[in-house]
Amino acid sequence: MSFAFTDDQKLLAESADRFIQNDYTFENRRKNMEMDGGFNRAVWTQFAELGWLALAIPEAYGGLGGSTGDAAVLLESLGRGLVVEPYHSTVVLGAGAVAAAGSEAQKNEILPEVAEGKRLLAFAHVEPRARFTLNHVETSAIKDGGGYILNGEKAIVHNAETADTLIVSARTGGATTDHDGVTLFLVDPAAKGVTLRSYPTIDGLRASEVTLEAVQVGADAILGTVGGAMPVIEAVVDRACVLLCAEAAGAMDAAVTLTVDYMKTREQFGRPIGTFQVLQHRAVEMLGAKDFSRALTYRAASVVDVADPRERARAVSAAKVEMGRGGKTIGQEGVQLHGGMGMTDDMAVGHYFKRLTMIDVLFGNIDHHLRRFARLG
Amino acid sequence: MELILTAEEEAFRQEVRAFVTAEVPEEVRRKTMTGFRLSKEEHVTWQKKLFEKGWVAPGWPVEHGGTGWTPMQKHLFEEECAAAGAPPVIAFGVTMVAPVIMAFGSDAQKDYYLPRILRSDDWWCQGYSEPGSGSDLASLRTKAVLNGDHYVVNGQKTWTSLAQHANLMFCLTRTSDTGKRQEGITFLLIDMEQPGVTVQPIKTIDGSTEINNVFLEDVKVPVANRVGEEDKGWTYAKYLLGHERTSIAAVGRSKAQLKRLKTIASVEMQEGKPLIEDQNFKEKIAAIEIDLLSLESLVLRVLSDESAGKGPGPEASFLKIRGTEVQQGITELLVEAVGNYAHPYVPEAMKTGWNEDPIGPEHAASIAPHYFNWRKASIYGGSNEIQKNIIAKAVLGF
Ligand SMILES: Cc1cc2nc3c(=O)[nH]c(=O)nc-3n(C[C@H](O)[C@H](O)[C@H](O)COP(=O)(O)OP(=O)(O)OC[C@H]3O[C@@H](n4cnc5c(N)ncnc54)[C@H](O)[C@@H]3O)c2cc1C
Ligand SMILES: Cc1cc2nc3c(=O)[nH]c(=O)nc-3n(C[C@H](O)[C@H](O)[C@H](O)COP(=O)(O)OP(=O)(O)OC[C@H]3O[C@@H](n4cnc5c(N)ncnc54)[C@H](O)[C@@H]3O)c2cc1C
């Protein structure tokens, strides 16, 4: 296990950081958020041209074959910019599921288009009553000739309204929380019976409640083996958690830097507030929170591609717990140390706080991952 | 751990409970409980109702319209109001500027303003903070220059809560630059509805606009609207800040929110069981409940010292610190409780007249915005760091 970045990773980080600094300013992000569908298509095309969408897609399908560690490097930079484009939905979760479970034909059809920026995906797995239990799937898939009929509800599906293809989990067998019996399907969001109720999220993204009512899909819509999707879903979500932590590491880094800079310039009582030792220690705690979380995240990134499911789960949950705690420290303290300014929508620090808080909630909060880690022994 | 009440206190509690549960409209109750913004009308209507009952200013001396209640009665009143979802009485008039006018104002000011405050005829806002003067309030620079029978005021106030509703502002201005900074400040009562006063909303991280910039350009303020003496405003300002810290603790409100947290945690399901049955979550609630119990105990102690004639000491700063920590702790657990449904941000769902189906459980809509909004509590009213500085200096003698 190496804890050093490769030369390629260093180059990637440099170019991605440069892009964020020059092209993805706080003001540009705000404009992107307000565009149709909640992000900027031109930026997405740029991501494709830079090879960022291809980064972690296998070489055989138009990708660059990068590791999860490589993707983490990119996501850390994107986190600094609070990027709103659908990287997690399309590339991490969507393409991740297709790469892990798809047939040759499906991979050949979908992955190159993702890499080129021509196809957007959304991962419709979580359900309204599932909370953080991954194998809680009520949506049903009933056999109908060669295909299936889907009925159910999916919750907080990020970027569903702009997706060309939804990846939907449904039960072909078993009871609501059984590990066996879950199947993944490729679903056209324009298909009859698919209804989206779309809304902004508090951290500036877009999501939808997806209702499936007697949605007919053919046999070619099945992604992977019938009834055997849970191990795939677990692997895809674990990897997504690490990459969310990587994004969070970038967001934490930016929030710490902003706060420290503010403390050095904001004067009260005739001197910069950063000269008050009691505040210096708070900033030190923030920096430590970021450093520990980031270190554990990269360790988890190197584990997810190779470890057995138990080791993988432990590494991911540990990273997610550390990220949740660090994000809370940095978000809350970042706002506090900015005083009234920290409460304003005009200052970036509050936006980092909101994103960090929501990353904690995604795919299980601190308590969920603590419990999972403890159960794994 | 319930308070042990005498028969009279229990009877009083029942009387208040009967009144507030009957009089708070359902829509207002729902908004107060969930942290949705109330309209100006909803606040004023409620305050007028309290006025008619004689209960709008329990903290005032009886001769000015107070209730003459014991500390325990005041505490029970606050608790019952919060439990019933009554809007909190807006502090700027009744609990902030009124005691200053009583202690330092002219007879004319007392006669004019105090009855109007009781009747909620005016909406006051607090013009203390400036862009360059937050924690270091005494550095304020908004200038007031005496010109015959009036002052001409120029400068900028900021973070002014609910200034969009206000027709009056109590304002700290600089009248002298010589000597100690604290000795050149003058306390003025400013009519907001006149040329030269511009109110500009500031959007906060939860998307709401409760705070404002207030620009003052050649604003005329009659000398008759000065409270007390010129250059002595700092004394009055501090008197106000030290006053009613017990109400900032908001024990009643936190009790009501804790109850709401328990209700939500008993319908949110985790792995087939109500979240409230999760030992870890239960202990987190318990920890906050204990913080709240000790806070309530200290509040009651400070209140009885007050009624025995001792002003609130600097220890009252603990009430602000602990009170806001408890409030923030509850908002944090609420976010945990709703799980994935912390994500949707649908501000329309928090307004009157929204009748679409909620996204996720109905109780979830305001929870994340409220969590982010409530980070303000450790910043305003003198930040919690400043409160600790006060204790360190005034109590520990550093
Ligand atoms: C078990 C043990 C082993 C040790 N071994 C060694 C050794 O091998 N070699 C050696 O040289 N020394 C050693 N020390 C001494 C140690 O370095 C000192 O105790 C330490 O530097 C603190 O100094 P002090 O005891 O004079 O406390 P003080 O300096 O008087 O400090 C008292 C308290 O004030 C705090 N404080 C002081 N200055 C500041 C500041 N500027 N900001 C914030 N807080 C402050 C301290 O953290 C402490 O809590 C050892 C001490 C212990 C307890
Ligand atoms: C929602 C909201 C509503 C408000 N409403 C009003 C209102 O109606 N009227 C009004 O006049 N004001 C109002 N305020 C302003 C509030 O009182 C100030 O924000 C507060 O006093 C802090 O000042 P500041 O924002 O300038 O922060 P700063 O003073 O710049 O403080 C920044 C950080 O430094 C810390 N700090 C500063 N000095 C020290 C020190 N010596 N030691 C340790 N730490 C220190 C602070 O605690 C804070 O964490 C409101 C603020 C908010 C957020």
Coordinates of C-alpha atoms in Angstrom, one line a residue, chain B:
Chain B
M1 CA -37.6 15.4 36.1
E2 CA -40.6 17.7 36.5
L3 CA -40.6 20.9 38.6
I4 CA -42.3 20.4 42.0
L5 CA -45.0 23.0 42.0
T6 CA -47.2 24.4 44.8
A7 CA -51.0 24.1 44.4
E8 CA -51.1 27.8 43.4
E9 CA -48.4 27.4 40.8
E10 CA -50.1 24.4 39.3
A11 CA -53.4 26.3 39.1
F12 CA -51.5 29.2 37.4
R13 CA -50.0 26.7 35.0
Q14 CA -53.5 25.4 34.1
E15 CA -54.9 28.9 33.7
V16 CA -52.1 29.8 31.2
R17 CA -52.4 26.5 29.4
A18 CA -56.2 26.9 29.0
F19 CA -55.7 30.4 27.6
V20 CA -52.9 29.7 25.1
T21 CA -54.2 26.4 23.8
A22 CA -57.5 28.1 23.1
E23 CA -56.1 31.3 21.6
V24 CA -53.2 30.2 19.4
P25 CA -54.5 29.6 15.8
E26 CA -53.7 26.1 14.5
E27 CA -51.8 27.5 11.5
V28 CA -49.7 29.7 13.8
R29 CA -49.0 26.8 16.1
R30 CA -47.8 24.6 13.2
K31 CA -45.5 27.4 11.9
T32 CA -44.0 28.1 15.3
M33 CA -43.4 24.4 16.1
T34 CA -41.7 23.7 12.7
G35 CA -39.7 26.9 12.6
F36 CA -41.5 28.4 9.6
R37 CA -41.5 32.1 9.3
L38 CA -44.5 33.9 10.8
S39 CA -45.9 37.0 9.1
K40 CA -45.8 40.4 10.8
E41 CA -49.5 40.2 11.2
E42 CA -49.4 36.8 12.9
H43 CA -46.9 38.2 15.4
V44 CA -48.8 41.4 16.1
T45 CA -52.2 39.7 16.3
W46 CA -50.8 37.3 19.0
Q47 CA -49.1 40.1 20.9
K48 CA -52.3 42.2 20.9
K49 CA -54.1 39.2 22.3
L50 CA -51.6 38.9 25.1
F51 CA -51.9 42.6 25.8
E52 CA -55.7 42.4 26.1
K53 CA -55.1 39.6 28.7
G54 CA -52.5 41.7 30.5
W55 CA -49.8 39.2 29.8
V56 CA -47.6 40.8 27.2
A57 CA -44.9 42.1 29.5
P58 CA -44.4 39.8 32.5
G59 CA -41.0 41.2 33.1
W60 CA -42.1 44.8 33.5
P61 CA -42.8 46.5 36.8
V62 CA -46.5 46.4 37.7
E63 CA -46.8 50.2 37.5
H64 CA -45.9 50.1 33.8
G65 CA -48.1 47.2 32.9
G66 CA -46.2 44.2 34.2
T67 CA -47.9 41.2 35.8
G68 CA -46.2 41.0 39.2
W69 CA -45.6 37.3 38.8
T70 CA -43.0 35.3 40.8
P71 CA -40.0 34.0 38.9
M72 CA -41.6 30.6 38.8
Q73 CA -44.8 32.0 37.3
K74 CA -42.8 33.8 34.6
H75 CA -41.0 30.6 33.9
L76 CA -44.2 28.6 33.7
F77 CA -45.8 31.2 31.5
E78 CA -42.9 31.0 29.0
E79 CA -43.0 27.2 29.1
E80 CA -46.8 27.0 28.4
C81 CA -46.6 29.5 25.6
A82 CA -43.8 27.6 23.9
A83 CA -45.6 24.2 24.5
A84 CA -48.7 25.6 22.8
G85 CA -46.8 26.9 19.8
A86 CA -47.5 30.6 20.7
P87 CA -45.2 33.0 18.7
P88 CA -42.4 34.3 21.0
V89 CA -43.0 37.9 21.8
I90 CA -40.6 39.9 19.6
A91 CA -37.9 41.0 22.0
F92 CA -36.9 44.3 20.5
G93 CA -39.7 46.4 22.0
V94 CA -40.9 44.6 25.1
T95 CA -37.7 43.1 26.5
M96 CA -35.0 45.3 25.0
V97 CA -35.8 48.9 24.5
A98 CA -38.6 49.2 27.0
P99 CA -36.4 48.6 30.1
V100 CA -33.9 51.2 28.8
I101 CA -36.7 53.8 28.4
M102 CA -38.0 53.0 31.8
A103 CA -34.6 53.4 33.4
F104 CA -33.1 56.3 31.4
G105 CA -35.8 57.8 29.2
S106 CA -37.6 61.1 29.7
D107 CA -41.1 61.2 31.1
A108 CA -42.4 62.2 27.6
Q109 CA -40.6 59.1 26.1
K110 CA -42.1 56.8 28.8
D111 CA -45.6 58.2 28.3
Y112 CA -45.4 57.9 24.6
Y113 CA -43.5 54.7 23.9
L114 CA -44.3 52.3 26.7
P115 CA -48.1 52.1 26.1
R116 CA -47.4 51.7 22.4
I117 CA -45.0 48.9 23.1
L118 CA -47.6 47.2 25.2
R119 CA -50.2 47.4 22.5
S120 CA -47.7 46.4 19.8
D121 CA -48.4 49.6 17.9
D122 CA -44.7 49.9 16.8
W123 CA -42.3 47.3 15.5
W124 CA -38.8 48.0 16.9
C125 CA -35.5 46.9 15.5
Q126 CA -32.0 46.9 17.1
G127 CA -29.4 49.1 15.4
Y128 CA -26.2 48.2 17.2
S129 CA -23.9 46.1 14.8
E130 CA -22.1 47.7 11.9
P131 CA -20.0 46.1 9.2
G132 CA -16.8 47.0 11.1
S133 CA -18.3 46.7 14.6
G134 CA -19.6 43.3 15.7
S135 CA -18.0 41.8 18.7
D136 CA -16.1 45.1 19.1
L137 CA -19.3 47.1 19.3
A138 CA -17.7 50.1 21.0
S139 CA -15.8 50.8 17.8
L140 CA -19.1 51.8 16.0
R141 CA -18.9 54.7 13.6
T142 CA -22.4 55.7 12.6
K143 CA -22.2 59.4 13.1
A144 CA -24.8 61.7 14.8
V145 CA -24.1 65.4 14.5
L146 CA -26.1 67.9 16.6
N147 CA -27.8 70.6 14.5
G148 CA -30.1 72.8 16.5
D149 CA -33.0 70.7 17.8
H150 CA -32.1 67.5 15.9
Y151 CA -29.2 65.2 15.1
V152 CA -28.2 64.3 11.6
V153 CA -27.3 60.7 11.4
N154 CA -25.0 59.0 8.7
G155 CA -23.8 55.5 8.6
Q156 CA -24.6 51.9 8.1
K157 CA -26.1 49.3 10.5
T158 CA -26.0 45.6 9.6
W159 CA -27.5 42.2 10.5
T160 CA -30.6 44.2 11.7
S161 CA -33.2 41.5 12.4
L162 CA -36.6 42.0 11.0
A163 CA -35.9 45.6 10.0
Q164 CA -38.2 45.1 7.1
H165 CA -41.1 45.1 9.5
A166 CA -39.9 47.9 11.7
N167 CA -41.0 51.5 11.9
L168 CA -38.7 52.4 14.8
M169 CA -35.0 51.6 15.5
F170 CA -33.1 52.0 18.7
C171 CA -29.7 52.9 17.5
L172 CA -26.2 53.5 18.8
T173 CA -24.5 56.4 17.2
R174 CA -21.1 58.1 17.6
T175 CA -21.2 61.7 18.9
S176 CA -17.7 62.1 20.0
D177 CA -14.3 60.8 18.8
T178 CA -12.3 62.1 21.7
G179 CA -11.4 60.1 24.8
K180 CA -12.4 56.5 25.4
R181 CA -14.5 55.0 22.6
Q182 CA -17.2 53.9 25.0
E183 CA -17.6 57.5 26.1
G184 CA -18.7 59.0 22.8
I185 CA -21.8 56.9 22.0
T186 CA -25.4 58.2 22.0
F187 CA -28.6 56.2 22.2
L188 CA -31.2 57.4 19.7
L189 CA -34.7 56.3 18.8
I190 CA -35.0 56.6 15.0
D191 CA -38.2 56.8 12.9
M192 CA -37.5 54.3 10.0
E193 CA -40.3 55.7 7.9
Q194 CA -38.5 58.8 6.6
P195 CA -36.2 59.8 3.8
G196 CA -32.6 58.6 4.1
V197 CA -33.4 55.3 5.7
T198 CA -32.9 52.4 3.3
V199 CA -33.4 48.8 4.3
Q200 CA -31.8 46.1 2.2
P201 CA -32.4 42.4 2.9
I202 CA -29.5 40.0 3.4
K203 CA -30.1 36.4 2.3
T204 CA -28.9 33.8 4.8
I205 CA -27.6 30.3 4.2
D206 CA -31.0 28.7 4.7
G207 CA -32.5 31.0 2.0
S208 CA -34.5 33.3 4.3
T209 CA -34.2 37.0 4.6
E210 CA -34.7 37.9 8.2
I211 CA -31.7 40.2 8.5
N212 CA -30.9 43.5 6.7
N213 CA -28.5 46.2 6.0
V214 CA -29.8 49.6 7.1
F215 CA -28.3 52.6 5.5
L216 CA -28.7 56.0 7.2
E217 CA -28.2 59.0 5.0
D218 CA -28.7 62.5 6.5
V219 CA -31.4 61.1 8.7
K220 CA -33.0 63.7 11.0
V221 CA -33.6 62.6 14.6
P222 CA -35.1 65.1 17.1
V223 CA -33.1 65.7 20.2
A224 CA -36.3 64.6 22.1
N225 CA -35.6 61.1 20.7
R226 CA -32.3 60.8 22.5
V227 CA -32.4 58.5 25.5
G228 CA -30.6 59.9 28.5
E229 CA -27.5 62.0 28.0
E230 CA -25.4 62.5 25.0
D231 CA -22.2 60.3 25.0
K232 CA -23.6 58.1 27.7
G233 CA -25.3 55.6 25.4
W234 CA -22.8 52.8 26.1
T235 CA -24.1 52.5 29.6
Y236 CA -27.6 52.2 28.4
A237 CA -26.7 49.7 25.7
K238 CA -24.9 47.5 28.1
Y239 CA -27.9 47.7 30.5
L240 CA -30.0 46.4 27.7
L241 CA -27.6 43.6 26.8
G242 CA -27.4 42.4 30.4
H243 CA -31.1 42.5 30.7
E244 CA -33.3 39.4 30.1
R245 CA -30.5 37.1 29.2
T246 CA -32.7 34.6 30.9
S247 CA -35.1 34.9 28.0
I248 CA -32.4 34.2 25.5
A249 CA -32.0 30.8 27.2
A250 CA -35.4 29.9 25.8
V251 CA -35.9 26.9 28.0
G252 CA -39.6 26.6 27.2
R253 CA -38.9 26.6 23.5
S254 CA -36.2 24.0 23.8
K255 CA -38.5 21.8 25.8
A256 CA -41.1 22.0 23.1
Q257 CA -38.6 21.2 20.4
L258 CA -37.2 18.3 22.4
K259 CA -40.7 16.9 22.5
R260 CA -41.0 17.4 18.8
L261 CA -37.7 15.6 18.3
K262 CA -39.0 12.6 20.3
T263 CA -42.3 12.5 18.3
I264 CA -40.4 12.5 15.0
A265 CA -37.9 9.9 16.2
S266 CA -40.8 7.7 17.2
V267 CA -42.3 7.7 13.7
E268 CA -39.0 7.6 11.7
M269 CA -38.2 3.9 11.2
Q270 CA -34.7 2.5 11.2
E271 CA -34.1 -1.1 10.4
G272 CA -37.7 -2.0 11.1
K273 CA -37.9 -0.2 14.5
P274 CA -38.7 3.4 15.5
L275 CA -35.5 5.4 15.6
I276 CA -36.2 6.4 19.2
E277 CA -35.6 2.7 20.2
D278 CA -32.0 3.0 19.0
Q279 CA -30.0 3.0 22.2
N280 CA -27.4 5.4 20.8
F281 CA -30.0 7.9 19.6
K282 CA -31.9 7.6 22.8
E283 CA -28.7 8.5 24.7
K284 CA -28.0 11.5 22.5
I285 CA -31.5 12.8 23.3
A286 CA -30.9 12.1 27.0
A287 CA -27.7 14.1 27.0
I288 CA -29.4 17.1 25.6
E289 CA -32.3 16.7 28.0
I290 CA -29.8 16.8 30.9
D291 CA -28.2 19.9 29.5
L292 CA -31.6 21.4 29.4
L293 CA -32.4 20.4 33.0
S294 CA -29.3 22.1 34.4
L295 CA -30.0 25.1 32.2
E296 CA -33.5 25.4 33.6
S297 CA -32.2 25.0 37.1
L298 CA -29.7 27.9 36.6
V299 CA -32.3 30.0 34.9
L300 CA -34.6 29.7 37.9
R301 CA -31.8 30.5 40.3
V302 CA -30.9 33.6 38.3
L303 CA -34.5 34.6 38.2
S304 CA -35.0 34.3 41.9
D305 CA -31.7 36.3 42.5
E306 CA -33.2 39.0 40.3
S307 CA -36.5 39.1 42.1
A308 CA -34.5 39.4 45.4
G309 CA -33.0 42.6 44.0
K310 CA -29.7 41.3 42.6
G311 CA -29.3 42.2 38.9
P312 CA -28.3 39.4 36.6
G313 CA -24.6 38.9 37.1
P314 CA -22.1 38.0 34.4
E315 CA -23.0 34.3 35.1
A316 CA -26.1 35.1 33.0
S317 CA -23.7 34.7 30.0
F318 CA -23.8 31.0 30.8
L319 CA -27.5 31.0 30.1
K320 CA -26.9 32.4 26.6
I321 CA -24.1 29.9 25.9
R322 CA -25.9 26.8 27.2
G323 CA -29.2 27.9 25.9
T324 CA -28.0 28.2 22.3
E325 CA -26.0 25.0 22.5
V326 CA -29.1 23.1 23.5
Q327 CA -31.1 24.7 20.8
Q328 CA -28.5 23.9 18.2
G329 CA -28.0 20.4 19.5
I330 CA -31.7 19.7 19.0
T331 CA -31.7 21.0 15.4
E332 CA -28.7 18.7 14.8
L333 CA -30.6 15.6 16.1
L334 CA -33.6 16.6 14.0
V335 CA -31.5 16.5 10.9
E336 CA -30.2 13.0 11.9
A337 CA -33.7 11.9 12.6
V338 CA -35.1 12.6 9.1
G339 CA -32.3 10.8 7.3
N340 CA -32.4 11.2 3.6
Y341 CA -35.3 13.7 3.6
A342 CA -33.0 16.4 4.9
H343 CA -32.0 16.9 1.2
P344 CA -35.1 18.4 -0.4
Y345 CA -35.2 22.2 -0.2
V346 CA -38.8 23.4 -1.0
P347 CA -39.2 26.8 0.6
E348 CA -42.8 27.1 -0.7
A349 CA -43.7 24.2 1.5
M350 CA -43.0 26.4 4.5
K351 CA -45.4 29.1 3.5
T352 CA -49.1 29.5 4.2
G353 CA -51.4 28.2 1.5
W354 CA -49.1 25.5 0.1
N355 CA -51.3 22.5 -0.3
E356 CA -49.4 20.1 -2.4
D357 CA -48.3 16.8 -1.0
P358 CA -45.1 17.1 1.0
I359 CA -41.9 15.6 -0.3
G360 CA -41.2 12.8 2.1
P361 CA -42.7 13.0 5.6
E362 CA -44.4 16.3 6.3
H363 CA -42.3 17.0 9.3
A364 CA -39.1 17.0 7.3
A365 CA -39.6 20.1 5.1
S366 CA -38.2 22.8 7.5
I367 CA -35.6 20.7 9.4
A368 CA -32.4 21.2 7.4
P369 CA -33.1 24.9 6.7
H370 CA -33.8 25.4 10.4
Y371 CA -30.5 23.6 11.4
F372 CA -28.5 25.9 9.1
N373 CA -30.5 29.0 10.2
W374 CA -30.0 28.3 13.9
R375 CA -26.2 28.5 13.6
K376 CA -26.9 32.2 14.1
A377 CA -27.7 31.6 17.7
S378 CA -24.1 31.2 18.8
I379 CA -23.2 34.4 16.8
Y380 CA -25.9 36.9 17.7
G381 CA -26.6 38.6 21.0
G382 CA -22.8 38.7 21.7
S383 CA -21.2 35.6 20.3
N384 CA -20.6 32.6 22.6
E385 CA -16.9 33.4 22.5
I386 CA -17.6 36.9 23.7
Q387 CA -19.8 35.5 26.4
K388 CA -16.9 33.4 27.6
N389 CA -14.6 36.5 27.5
I390 CA -17.1 38.2 29.7
I391 CA -17.1 35.4 32.2
A392 CA -13.4 35.1 32.2
K393 CA -12.9 38.7 32.9
A394 CA -15.8 39.5 35.2
V395 CA -16.1 36.3 37.2
L396 CA -12.7 34.7 37.1
G397 CA -10.8 37.9 37.3
F398 CA -8.4 37.4 34.3

